[in-house]
JSON list of C-alpha atoms in Angstrom, two decimals:
[
{"chain": "A", "resi": 1, "resn": "ALA", "atom": "CA", "xyz": [8.71, 7.14, -5.29]},
{"chain": "A", "resi": 2, "resn": "THR", "atom": "CA", "xyz": [10.22, 5.43, -2.08]},
{"chain": "A", "resi": 3, "resn": "GLY", "atom": "CA", "xyz": [9.03, 2.15, -2.71]},
{"chain": "A", "resi": 4, "resn": "LEU", "atom": "CA", "xyz": [7.29, 1.86, 0.58]},
{"chain": "A", "resi": 5, "resn": "LEU", "atom": "CA", "xyz": [3.76, 1.36, 1.39]},
{"chain": "A", "resi": 6, "resn": "ARG", "atom": "CA", "xyz": [1.96, 3.52, 3.33]},
{"chain": "A", "resi": 7, "resn": "GLY", "atom": "CA", "xyz": [-0.42, 1.91, 6.08]},
{"chain": "A", "resi": 8, "resn": "VAL", "atom": "CA", "xyz": [1.98, -0.72, 7.11]},
{"chain": "A", "resi": 9, "resn": "ARG", "atom": "CA", "xyz": [4.68, -1.40, 9.25]},
{"chain": "A", "resi": 10, "resn": "GLN", "atom": "CA", "xyz": [7.56, -0.36, 8.30]},
{"chain": "A", "resi": 11, "resn": "VAL", "atom": "CA", "xyz": [10.76, -2.14, 9.90]},
{"chain": "A", "resi": 12, "resn": "LEU", "atom": "CA", "xyz": [13.75, -1.49, 7.47]},
{"chain": "A", "resi": 13, "resn": "SER", "atom": "CA", "xyz": [16.24, -4.05, 7.03]},
{"chain": "A", "resi": 14, "resn": "PRO", "atom": "CA", "xyz": [20.02, -3.76, 6.05]},
{"chain": "A", "resi": 15, "resn": "HIS", "atom": "CA", "xyz": [19.20, -7.08, 4.22]},
{"chain": "A", "resi": 16, "resn": "HIS", "atom": "CA", "xyz": [18.69, -6.00, 0.88]},
{"chain": "A", "resi": 17, "resn": "ASP", "atom": "CA", "xyz": [20.43, -4.32, -2.33]},
{"chain": "A", "resi": 18, "resn": "ALA", "atom": "CA", "xyz": [19.91, -2.75, -5.39]},
{"chain": "A", "resi": 19, "resn": "ARG", "atom": "CA", "xyz": [17.80, -4.64, -8.60]},
{"chain": "A", "resi": 20, "resn": "PRO", "atom": "CA", "xyz": [20.37, -5.46, -11.83]},
{"chain": "A", "resi": 21, "resn": "VAL", "atom": "CA", "xyz": [19.91, -2.45, -13.82]},
{"chain": "A", "resi": 22, "resn": "GLY", "atom": "CA", "xyz": [16.65, -2.08, -15.39]},
{"chain": "A", "resi": 23, "resn": "GLN", "atom": "CA", "xyz": [15.54, -4.72, -13.32]},
{"chain": "A", "resi": 24, "resn": "GLN", "atom": "CA", "xyz": [12.22, -4.84, -12.33]},
{"chain": "A", "resi": 25, "resn": "PRO", "atom": "CA", "xyz": [10.04, -7.10, -10.11]},
{"chain": "A", "resi": 26, "resn": "GLU", "atom": "CA", "xyz": [7.83, -9.66, -12.32]},
{"chain": "A", "resi": 27, "resn": "LEU", "atom": "CA", "xyz": [7.19, -12.54, -9.90]},
{"chain": "A", "resi": 28, "resn": "VAL", "atom": "CA", "xyz": [5.60, -12.44, -6.40]},
{"chain": "A", "resi": 29, "resn": "VAL", "atom": "CA", "xyz": [7.16, -15.38, -4.17]},
{"chain": "A", "resi": 30, "resn": "VAL", "atom": "CA", "xyz": [5.14, -16.33, -1.20]},
{"chain": "A", "resi": 31, "resn": "HIS", "atom": "CA", "xyz": [7.31, -17.79, 1.88]},
{"chain": "A", "resi": 32, "resn": "GLY", "atom": "CA", "xyz": [6.05, -19.45, 5.35]},
{"chain": "A", "resi": 33, "resn": "ILE", "atom": "CA", "xyz": [8.22, -18.34, 8.41]},
{"chain": "A", "resi": 34, "resn": "SER", "atom": "CA", "xyz": [7.67, -19.11, 12.20]},
{"chain": "A", "resi": 35, "resn": "LEU", "atom": "CA", "xyz": [10.49, -18.00, 14.77]},
{"chain": "A", "resi": 36, "resn": "PRO", "atom": "CA", "xyz": [11.15, -20.45, 16.65]},
{"chain": "A", "resi": 37, "resn": "PRO", "atom": "CA", "xyz": [9.12, -23.04, 14.69]},
{"chain": "A", "resi": 38, "resn": "GLY", "atom": "CA", "xyz": [5.84, -23.28, 15.66]},
{"chain": "A", "resi": 39, "resn": "GLU", "atom": "CA", "xyz": [5.83, -20.30, 18.01]},
{"chain": "A", "resi": 40, "resn": "PHE", "atom": "CA", "xyz": [3.99, -17.14, 16.00]},
{"chain": "A", "resi": 41, "resn": "GLY", "atom": "CA", "xyz": [3.49, -13.55, 17.14]},
{"chain": "A", "resi": 42, "resn": "GLY", "atom": "CA", "xyz": [7.41, -11.62, 19.38]},
{"chain": "A", "resi": 43, "resn": "PRO", "atom": "CA", "xyz": [9.86, -10.06, 17.82]},
{"chain": "A", "resi": 44, "resn": "TRP", "atom": "CA", "xyz": [12.15, -12.59, 16.49]},
{"chain": "A", "resi": 45, "resn": "ILE", "atom": "CA", "xyz": [11.17, -12.65, 12.81]},
{"chain": "A", "resi": 46, "resn": "ASP", "atom": "CA", "xyz": [11.97, -8.66, 12.77]},
{"chain": "A", "resi": 47, "resn": "ARG", "atom": "CA", "xyz": [15.28, -9.32, 14.45]},
{"chain": "A", "resi": 48, "resn": "LEU", "atom": "CA", "xyz": [16.58, -12.10, 12.20]},
{"chain": "A", "resi": 49, "resn": "PHE", "atom": "CA", "xyz": [15.31, -9.82, 8.93]},
{"chain": "A", "resi": 50, "resn": "CYS", "atom": "CA", "xyz": [17.45, -7.13, 10.42]},
{"chain": "A", "resi": 51, "resn": "GLY", "atom": "CA", "xyz": [20.46, -9.27, 11.43]},
{"chain": "A", "resi": 52, "resn": "ASP", "atom": "CA", "xyz": [20.41, -8.75, 15.33]},
{"chain": "A", "resi": 53, "resn": "LEU", "atom": "CA", "xyz": [18.73, -12.02, 16.06]},
{"chain": "A", "resi": 54, "resn": "PRO", "atom": "CA", "xyz": [20.69, -13.16, 19.51]},
{"chain": "A", "resi": 55, "resn": "ALA", "atom": "CA", "xyz": [21.70, -16.84, 19.28]},
{"chain": "A", "resi": 56, "resn": "SER", "atom": "CA", "xyz": [21.55, -17.77, 22.96]},
{"chain": "A", "resi": 57, "resn": "ALA", "atom": "CA", "xyz": [17.12, -16.82, 22.88]},
{"chain": "A", "resi": 58, "resn": "HIS", "atom": "CA", "xyz": [16.80, -20.01, 21.59]},
{"chain": "A", "resi": 59, "resn": "PRO", "atom": "CA", "xyz": [18.52, -23.47, 20.22]},
{"chain": "A", "resi": 60, "resn": "TYR", "atom": "CA", "xyz": [16.71, -22.67, 17.08]},
{"chain": "A", "resi": 61, "resn": "PHE", "atom": "CA", "xyz": [18.33, -20.01, 16.70]},
{"chain": "A", "resi": 62, "resn": "ALA", "atom": "CA", "xyz": [22.35, -20.90, 16.51]},
{"chain": "A", "resi": 63, "resn": "GLY", "atom": "CA", "xyz": [21.95, -21.69, 13.04]},
{"chain": "A", "resi": 64, "resn": "LEU", "atom": "CA", "xyz": [20.31, -18.46, 11.97]},
{"chain": "A", "resi": 65, "resn": "ALA", "atom": "CA", "xyz": [21.89, -15.96, 13.86]},
{"chain": "A", "resi": 66, "resn": "ALA", "atom": "CA", "xyz": [24.68, -14.62, 11.15]},
{"chain": "A", "resi": 67, "resn": "LEU", "atom": "CA", "xyz": [22.06, -15.02, 8.22]},
{"chain": "A", "resi": 68, "resn": "ARG", "atom": "CA", "xyz": [21.78, -11.91, 6.18]},
{"chain": "A", "resi": 69, "resn": "VAL", "atom": "CA", "xyz": [18.33, -12.62, 4.93]},
{"chain": "A", "resi": 70, "resn": "SER", "atom": "CA", "xyz": [15.18, -10.51, 4.35]},
{"chain": "A", "resi": 71, "resn": "ALA", "atom": "CA", "xyz": [11.92, -10.35, 2.73]},
{"chain": "A", "resi": 72, "resn": "HIS", "atom": "CA", "xyz": [9.69, -7.18, 1.28]},
{"chain": "A", "resi": 73, "resn": "PHE", "atom": "CA", "xyz": [7.08, -8.17, 3.47]},
{"chain": "A", "resi": 74, "resn": "LEU", "atom": "CA", "xyz": [5.47, -10.07, 6.73]},
{"chain": "A", "resi": 75, "resn": "VAL", "atom": "CA", "xyz": [2.29, -10.95, 7.50]},
{"chain": "A", "resi": 76, "resn": "ARG", "atom": "CA", "xyz": [1.53, -12.33, 11.01]},
{"chain": "A", "resi": 77, "resn": "ARG", "atom": "CA", "xyz": [-1.37, -14.59, 11.46]},
{"chain": "A", "resi": 78, "resn": "ASP", "atom": "CA", "xyz": [-4.17, -11.90, 12.71]},
{"chain": "A", "resi": 79, "resn": "GLY", "atom": "CA", "xyz": [-2.95, -9.68, 9.13]},
{"chain": "A", "resi": 80, "resn": "ALA", "atom": "CA", "xyz": [-0.79, -7.40, 10.26]},
{"chain": "A", "resi": 81, "resn": "VAL", "atom": "CA", "xyz": [1.88, -6.55, 7.81]},
{"chain": "A", "resi": 82, "resn": "THR", "atom": "CA", "xyz": [5.31, -5.15, 8.18]},
{"chain": "A", "resi": 83, "resn": "GLN", "atom": "CA", "xyz": [7.47, -3.94, 5.21]},
{"chain": "A", "resi": 84, "resn": "TYR", "atom": "CA", "xyz": [11.31, -4.87, 5.62]},
{"chain": "A", "resi": 85, "resn": "ALA", "atom": "CA", "xyz": [12.28, -3.73, 2.14]},
{"chain": "A", "resi": 86, "resn": "PRO", "atom": "CA", "xyz": [11.63, -1.22, -0.54]},
{"chain": "A", "resi": 87, "resn": "LEU", "atom": "CA", "xyz": [9.52, -2.53, -3.38]},
{"chain": "A", "resi": 88, "resn": "HIS", "atom": "CA", "xyz": [12.19, -1.40, -5.95]},
{"chain": "A", "resi": 89, "resn": "ALA", "atom": "CA", "xyz": [15.23, -3.11, -4.00]},
{"chain": "A", "resi": 90, "resn": "ARG", "atom": "CA", "xyz": [16.36, -6.60, -4.06]},
{"chain": "A", "resi": 91, "resn": "ALA", "atom": "CA", "xyz": [15.45, -8.19, -0.47]},
{"chain": "A", "resi": 92, "resn": "TRP", "atom": "CA", "xyz": [17.37, -11.29, 0.20]},
{"chain": "A", "resi": 93, "resn": "HIS", "atom": "CA", "xyz": [14.37, -13.96, 0.51]},
{"chain": "A", "resi": 94, "resn": "ALA", "atom": "CA", "xyz": [14.90, -16.58, -2.30]},
{"chain": "A", "resi": 95, "resn": "GLY", "atom": "CA", "xyz": [18.05, -17.76, -2.01]},
{"chain": "A", "resi": 96, "resn": "ALA", "atom": "CA", "xyz": [19.68, -20.05, -4.58]},
{"chain": "A", "resi": 97, "resn": "SER", "atom": "CA", "xyz": [16.10, -20.11, -6.87]},
{"chain": "A", "resi": 98, "resn": "ASN", "atom": "CA", "xyz": [15.36, -20.36, -10.17]},
{"chain": "A", "resi": 99, "resn": "TRP", "atom": "CA", "xyz": [11.52, -19.96, -12.00]},
{"chain": "A", "resi": 100, "resn": "GLN", "atom": "CA", "xyz": [11.03, -20.86, -15.55]},
{"chain": "A", "resi": 101, "resn": "GLY", "atom": "CA", "xyz": [14.62, -20.76, -16.40]},
{"chain": "A", "resi": 102, "resn": "ARG", "atom": "CA", "xyz": [15.94, -17.88, -14.65]},
{"chain": "A", "resi": 103, "resn": "ASP", "atom": "CA", "xyz": [18.05, -17.86, -11.87]},
{"chain": "A", "resi": 104, "resn": "ASN", "atom": "CA", "xyz": [18.31, -15.72, -9.18]},
{"chain": "A", "resi": 105, "resn": "CYS", "atom": "CA", "xyz": [14.88, -15.12, -8.08]},
{"chain": "A", "resi": 106, "resn": "ASN", "atom": "CA", "xyz": [15.40, -11.88, -5.56]},
{"chain": "A", "resi": 107, "resn": "ASP", "atom": "CA", "xyz": [16.54, -10.43, -8.84]},
{"chain": "A", "resi": 108, "resn": "PHE", "atom": "CA", "xyz": [12.90, -10.19, -10.10]},
{"chain": "A", "resi": 109, "resn": "SER", "atom": "CA", "xyz": [11.02, -11.27, -7.42]},
{"chain": "A", "resi": 110, "resn": "ILE", "atom": "CA", "xyz": [9.23, -9.31, -4.75]},
{"chain": "A", "resi": 111, "resn": "GLY", "atom": "CA", "xyz": [9.31, -11.32, -1.41]},
{"chain": "A", "resi": 112, "resn": "ILE", "atom": "CA", "xyz": [6.08, -11.93, 1.34]},
{"chain": "A", "resi": 113, "resn": "GLU", "atom": "CA", "xyz": [6.13, -14.18, 4.10]},
{"chain": "A", "resi": 114, "resn": "LEU", "atom": "CA", "xyz": [3.54, -15.70, 5.73]},
{"chain": "A", "resi": 115, "resn": "GLU", "atom": "CA", "xyz": [4.12, -16.31, 9.43]},
{"chain": "A", "resi": 116, "resn": "GLY", "atom": "CA", "xyz": [3.08, -20.04, 9.88]},
{"chain": "A", "resi": 117, "resn": "LEU", "atom": "CA", "xyz": [5.02, -23.57, 9.67]},
{"chain": "A", "resi": 118, "resn": "ASP", "atom": "CA", "xyz": [5.13, -25.43, 5.91]},
{"chain": "A", "resi": 119, "resn": "GLY", "atom": "CA", "xyz": [2.21, -27.38, 5.54]},
{"chain": "A", "resi": 120, "resn": "GLU", "atom": "CA", "xyz": [0.01, -26.05, 7.98]},
{"chain": "A", "resi": 121, "resn": "ASN", "atom": "CA", "xyz": [-3.03, -24.22, 7.34]},
{"chain": "A", "resi": 122, "resn": "PHE", "atom": "CA", "xyz": [-2.93, -20.10, 6.89]},
{"chain": "A", "resi": 123, "resn": "THR", "atom": "CA", "xyz": [-5.54, -17.54, 8.61]},
{"chain": "A", "resi": 124, "resn": "LEU", "atom": "CA", "xyz": [-8.55, -16.01, 6.84]},
{"chain": "A", "resi": 125, "resn": "TYR", "atom": "CA", "xyz": [-6.38, -12.63, 7.74]},
{"chain": "A", "resi": 126, "resn": "GLN", "atom": "CA", "xyz": [-3.49, -13.39, 6.10]},
{"chain": "A", "resi": 127, "resn": "TYR", "atom": "CA", "xyz": [-5.61, -14.36, 2.70]},
{"chain": "A", "resi": 128, "resn": "GLU", "atom": "CA", "xyz": [-7.00, -11.02, 2.54]},
{"chain": "A", "resi": 129, "resn": "SER", "atom": "CA", "xyz": [-3.74, -9.02, 3.65]},
{"chain": "A", "resi": 130, "resn": "LEU", "atom": "CA", "xyz": [-2.33, -10.82, 0.46]},
{"chain": "A", "resi": 131, "resn": "SER", "atom": "CA", "xyz": [-5.36, -9.97, -1.51]},
{"chain": "A", "resi": 132, "resn": "ALA", "atom": "CA", "xyz": [-4.86, -6.76, -0.31]},
{"chain": "A", "resi": 133, "resn": "LEU", "atom": "CA", "xyz": [-1.13, -6.52, -1.22]},
{"chain": "A", "resi": 134, "resn": "LEU", "atom": "CA", "xyz": [-1.07, -8.17, -4.66]},
{"chain": "A", "resi": 135, "resn": "PRO", "atom": "CA", "xyz": [-2.89, -5.54, -6.61]},
{"chain": "A", "resi": 136, "resn": "LEU", "atom": "CA", "xyz": [-1.01, -2.92, -4.83]},
{"chain": "A", "resi": 137, "resn": "ILE", "atom": "CA", "xyz": [2.49, -4.60, -6.08]},
{"chain": "A", "resi": 138, "resn": "HIS", "atom": "CA", "xyz": [0.84, -4.83, -9.61]},
{"chain": "A", "resi": 139, "resn": "HIS", "atom": "CA", "xyz": [-0.40, -1.24, -9.89]},
{"chain": "A", "resi": 140, "resn": "GLN", "atom": "CA", "xyz": [3.63, -0.19, -9.72]},
{"chain": "A", "resi": 141, "resn": "TYR", "atom": "CA", "xyz": [5.38, -3.33, -11.56]},
{"chain": "A", "resi": 142, "resn": "PRO", "atom": "CA", "xyz": [4.80, -5.86, -14.25]},
{"chain": "A", "resi": 143, "resn": "ILE", "atom": "CA", "xyz": [3.91, -8.98, -11.69]},
{"chain": "A", "resi": 144, "resn": "GLN", "atom": "CA", "xyz": [3.48, -11.73, -14.48]},
{"chain": "A", "resi": 145, "resn": "HIS", "atom": "CA", "xyz": [3.71, -14.44, -11.75]},
{"chain": "A", "resi": 146, "resn": "VAL", "atom": "CA", "xyz": [2.54, -15.54, -7.99]},
{"chain": "A", "resi": 147, "resn": "THR", "atom": "CA", "xyz": [4.53, -18.65, -6.88]},
{"chain": "A", "resi": 148, "resn": "GLY", "atom": "CA", "xyz": [6.11, -20.12, -3.49]},
{"chain": "A", "resi": 149, "resn": "HIS", "atom": "CA", "xyz": [9.35, -20.60, -2.53]},
{"chain": "A", "resi": 150, "resn": "GLU", "atom": "CA", "xyz": [8.66, -24.30, -2.42]},
{"chain": "A", "resi": 151, "resn": "HIS", "atom": "CA", "xyz": [8.41, -23.68, -6.36]},
{"chain": "A", "resi": 152, "resn": "ILE", "atom": "CA", "xyz": [11.76, -21.96, -7.41]},
{"chain": "A", "resi": 153, "resn": "ALA", "atom": "CA", "xyz": [13.37, -23.88, -4.90]},
{"chain": "A", "resi": 154, "resn": "PRO", "atom": "CA", "xyz": [12.19, -27.14, -4.72]},
{"chain": "A", "resi": 155, "resn": "LEU", "atom": "CA", "xyz": [14.82, -29.14, -3.46]},
{"chain": "A", "resi": 156, "resn": "ARG", "atom": "CA", "xyz": [15.45, -26.85, -0.98]},
{"chain": "A", "resi": 157, "resn": "LYS", "atom": "CA", "xyz": [12.30, -25.12, 0.34]},
{"chain": "A", "resi": 158, "resn": "LYS", "atom": "CA", "xyz": [8.33, -26.92, 1.25]},
{"chain": "A", "resi": 159, "resn": "ASP", "atom": "CA", "xyz": [6.87, -23.37, 2.09]},
{"chain": "A", "resi": 160, "resn": "PRO", "atom": "CA", "xyz": [4.34, -22.43, 2.12]},
{"chain": "A", "resi": 161, "resn": "GLY", "atom": "CA", "xyz": [3.47, -25.93, 1.66]},
{"chain": "A", "resi": 162, "resn": "LYS", "atom": "CA", "xyz": [0.50, -27.25, 1.25]},
{"chain": "A", "resi": 163, "resn": "GLY", "atom": "CA", "xyz": [-1.49, -26.08, 4.10]},
{"chain": "A", "resi": 164, "resn": "PHE", "atom": "CA", "xyz": [-1.54, -22.99, 1.39]},
{"chain": "A", "resi": 165, "resn": "SER", "atom": "CA", "xyz": [-4.75, -22.74, -0.73]},
{"chain": "A", "resi": 166, "resn": "TRP", "atom": "CA", "xyz": [-3.52, -21.18, -4.12]},
{"chain": "A", "resi": 167, "resn": "ARG", "atom": "CA", "xyz": [-6.47, -21.47, -5.31]},
{"chain": "A", "resi": 168, "resn": "PHE", "atom": "CA", "xyz": [-8.54, -19.43, -2.52]},
{"chain": "A", "resi": 169, "resn": "LEU", "atom": "CA", "xyz": [-5.60, -16.58, -3.06]},
{"chain": "A", "resi": 170, "resn": "GLN", "atom": "CA", "xyz": [-6.79, -16.75, -6.82]},
{"chain": "A", "resi": 171, "resn": "GLN", "atom": "CA", "xyz": [-10.38, -16.48, -6.26]},
{"chain": "A", "resi": 172, "resn": "SER", "atom": "CA", "xyz": [-10.01, -13.94, -3.30]},
{"chain": "A", "resi": 173, "resn": "VAL", "atom": "CA", "xyz": [-7.84, -11.45, -5.70]},
{"chain": "A", "resi": 174, "resn": "GLY", "atom": "CA", "xyz": [-9.92, -12.86, -8.59]},
{"chain": "A", "resi": 175, "resn": "TRP", "atom": "CA", "xyz": [-6.54, -13.42, -11.15]},
{"chain": "A", "resi": 176, "resn": "THR", "atom": "CA", "xyz": [-6.80, -15.82, -14.08]},
{"chain": "A", "resi": 177, "resn": "ASN", "atom": "CA", "xyz": [-4.76, -19.32, -13.91]},
{"chain": "A", "resi": 178, "resn": "GLN", "atom": "CA", "xyz": [-1.84, -17.89, -15.47]},
{"chain": "A", "resi": 179, "resn": "PHE", "atom": "CA", "xyz": [-0.42, -15.61, -12.54]},
{"chain": "A", "resi": 180, "resn": "PHE", "atom": "CA", "xyz": [-0.49, -19.14, -10.05]},
{"chain": "A", "resi": 181, "resn": "PRO", "atom": "CA", "xyz": [1.53, -22.42, -10.15]},
{"chain": "A", "resi": 182, "resn": "GLU", "atom": "CA", "xyz": [-0.40, -24.82, -11.97]},
{"chain": "A", "resi": 183, "resn": "GLN", "atom": "CA", "xyz": [-0.68, -26.86, -8.68]},
{"chain": "A", "resi": 184, "resn": "LEU", "atom": "CA", "xyz": [-3.72, -25.31, -6.97]},
{"chain": "A", "resi": 185, "resn": "TYR", "atom": "CA", "xyz": [-4.37, -27.11, -3.61]},
{"chain": "A", "resi": 186, "resn": "THR", "atom": "CA", "xyz": [-7.83, -27.42, -3.30]},
{"chain": "A", "resi": 187, "resn": "ARG", "atom": "CA", "xyz": [-8.33, -29.17, -0.23]},
{"chain": "A", "resi": 188, "resn": "VAL", "atom": "CA", "xyz": [-7.33, -26.81, 2.03]},
{"chain": "A", "resi": 189, "resn": "GLU", "atom": "CA", "xyz": [-8.80, -25.50, 5.53]},
{"chain": "A", "resi": 190, "resn": "ILE", "atom": "CA", "xyz": [-9.15, -21.66, 5.84]},
{"chain": "A", "resi": 191, "resn": "VAL", "atom": "CA", "xyz": [-8.62, -20.78, 10.12]},
{"chain": "A", "resi": 192, "resn": "SER", "atom": "CA", "xyz": [-10.15, -18.21, 11.24]},
{"chain": "A", "resi": 193, "resn": "ALA", "atom": "CA", "xyz": [-7.23, -17.59, 13.45]}
]
């Protein structure tokens, strides 16, 4: 009823609002993020999603500090999951986007950030956590597709990129091809940490 998952760390972001009336999540969008780029751990993703990222803490943050963005979940390199927005709420993760002819993917999607860089490999722990999250979400909502930010905003975004194995995720979850992007990368190394 709350849209919050038990057993995961909760850091509620102010950057979410109500979905359009009658709209439920049908799409899961997988993203990649690290702040600053290439650095993992630390408080910066939480602070970005909560609207209190200090512009002076790192030169890269100057262009990000005023953004009003969030996702529903973050999966850290060690597999730890943080939730920022209730599942029934519209998190602000997709930006200008389109999926199968429908604009504004935030309206009908769940956003899951994976801590990592575009094109680099993700960890086995992250796949394990993502493979556990997807069935929980699907149990509550009529999820029809799982795709990447690169697929809904291809002119702007490249994440999670070629370092993400859609095939490995598909095999881990045990869902059919219809749930995933047509392009399932096959030559991707899964890192252990």
